[in-house]
C-alpha angles and dihedrals in degrees: 000000000000089000092056092049091050091050092050091048092051092050090052091051093049092048091051091051091050093049091048091049093052091046090052092051092050093049096048115109116255113239111205121208113241114258113258111224116199110186122205116263115258109249123191119192122192139160129227135195138187119233123197124198125228093248092053089228097114141033121196131199119210130189118207137173109230141024087232086073086068091056103055139047123352137313114216115162100164105139092355136099118018118330107219128151127220139061112306112230124184108222132155097343092312135102102227115205105204096203117165093190128082130314085029142225122322140182112233121207139165121273126208090277093055094251126137110248130179123240127208115326122232134181120237116174121222102344110194106162134026142166141177122251130222089255094053101260130127124242114202128187113206112200139176109257097215096034090252085146128021091199102105125186124229113204134188115208117196110205092191090061093030089225144096108269099184141005133182134178121224130179110237092192113125106178133350108305095002133093143166118259116206118240103168147350135216130171130210117181109306097350132085118204117201116190114212145173117222115230141164122256095245125096089253092078096215097196122201110233096175096096147016106246129203128176115211125208136177119252129253096003091056090215115156115255106174148307118249129198136190122194091203089075139042132223111330122233130344138274113292097341107102092208102111099080128044140175116222127209091267092059094251117138121222126194126203122210112191101183085196138140087219089063092054098263107134096174099056118176106239090196092064136065133219100274142188119216131186138221109195121227111276093018131104098199135072115267103251091201095057125077125147115195094211095176093060096038099043097034098242149028119301111239101174139000135202128191111239102177136291112022094323134112136191109225135192113208142173119226108248092239090055096049094108105113117084110226086004092157089069132087095353092284093145132036100191099102127120136188137227143170115239126200097210096194096046093034092227129141133215113193118220112245127199092032117112124222105287145183127268124266098267109210093325128089122110095080102015094098116063123194127201132155095352094310130106124210121201140148119241129190121216127181089272108033151357114241140169116241130196113213127198104225093206100050101021091231114150124206121197118239138170122358115236109223142162097069095308110146101173142026095212099188142001126195145156123241131193133198119193123193106201117240118255115220113227135183 
């Protein structure tokens, strides 16, 4: 009997403790965690362009806020903006000014105030060809202008570190008294493709038009792999323009042989046409199954080409009947050039409408055509003016924009830059 009473008493005590515990929990004040506020990062977008004066004695860099500013009014940068020599190359969210003179080349970017500021300066002697890699670096080929030396230097510039990350010399000599001169560079994966024309070392520039020539290097070691040739084409690209070889979105490489007086080739091969050849992604040889007779399909000889997305290119060409001016693409000496959009895979052509006969690209090309939202923006010179045009890349329709004045003869490059200030988490 006593055992039952003790058990009942113990149960009552335990129940009381449990009830007291629950009551205490319910009565305890609730402590709320502070709300974590994560603001959005501050993002500044701005555009930049390079402006070249008629006397070639000054280049200016200008930052602006909207592409619509390219479509109205006038652009006159003489004595304005940032004076900075060199070819302007968009690479890895910078505007790289490849200036071989003092104080040297520099990559410009946006600061937190949205202003263009120069990074570390470096010296690169005699840069003649350059291209952007898959991992956002710049490959430059520095060459001797008169062929005084055939030892050319291949250089990798890393814009993230604002420094040269690798350099390698290679002898571009082919036979006694002859050497390859670089005209353009593109990089796919672990291979660098340098387009060249083969010439003699004299001042006559006897250029070999019997083949399309490409020199292949490993990336990033820059060691020479081999030189490939294709008799279906002629010399690839043009002097100092970097518009004769492109990489498309698929990773295929396309080469453009003009075989034109206008491109500086005096000894053109009358038996050949202006052709486009292909090197498939992962390969280091020309695709024997691919040949695009550009001259017959486009209606003229390709002078320069720009990738515009997918397997398409924007090309500037000279009608074969108008190919009468040697080096006609330079200095606005000829106004017989036209433009077209080429589907390289389908081998179809869309002619540009609304664009008057215009000059060649001078020494500028690699960054002078900017693409955004299916539209291309580029400056063209006619015999009366220099003007920006916006081109619909689906229809080929061109719309005139801002007039370039004040002695400016070329807009050498256009790009978009972004500065992001990271968000700071607060409580």
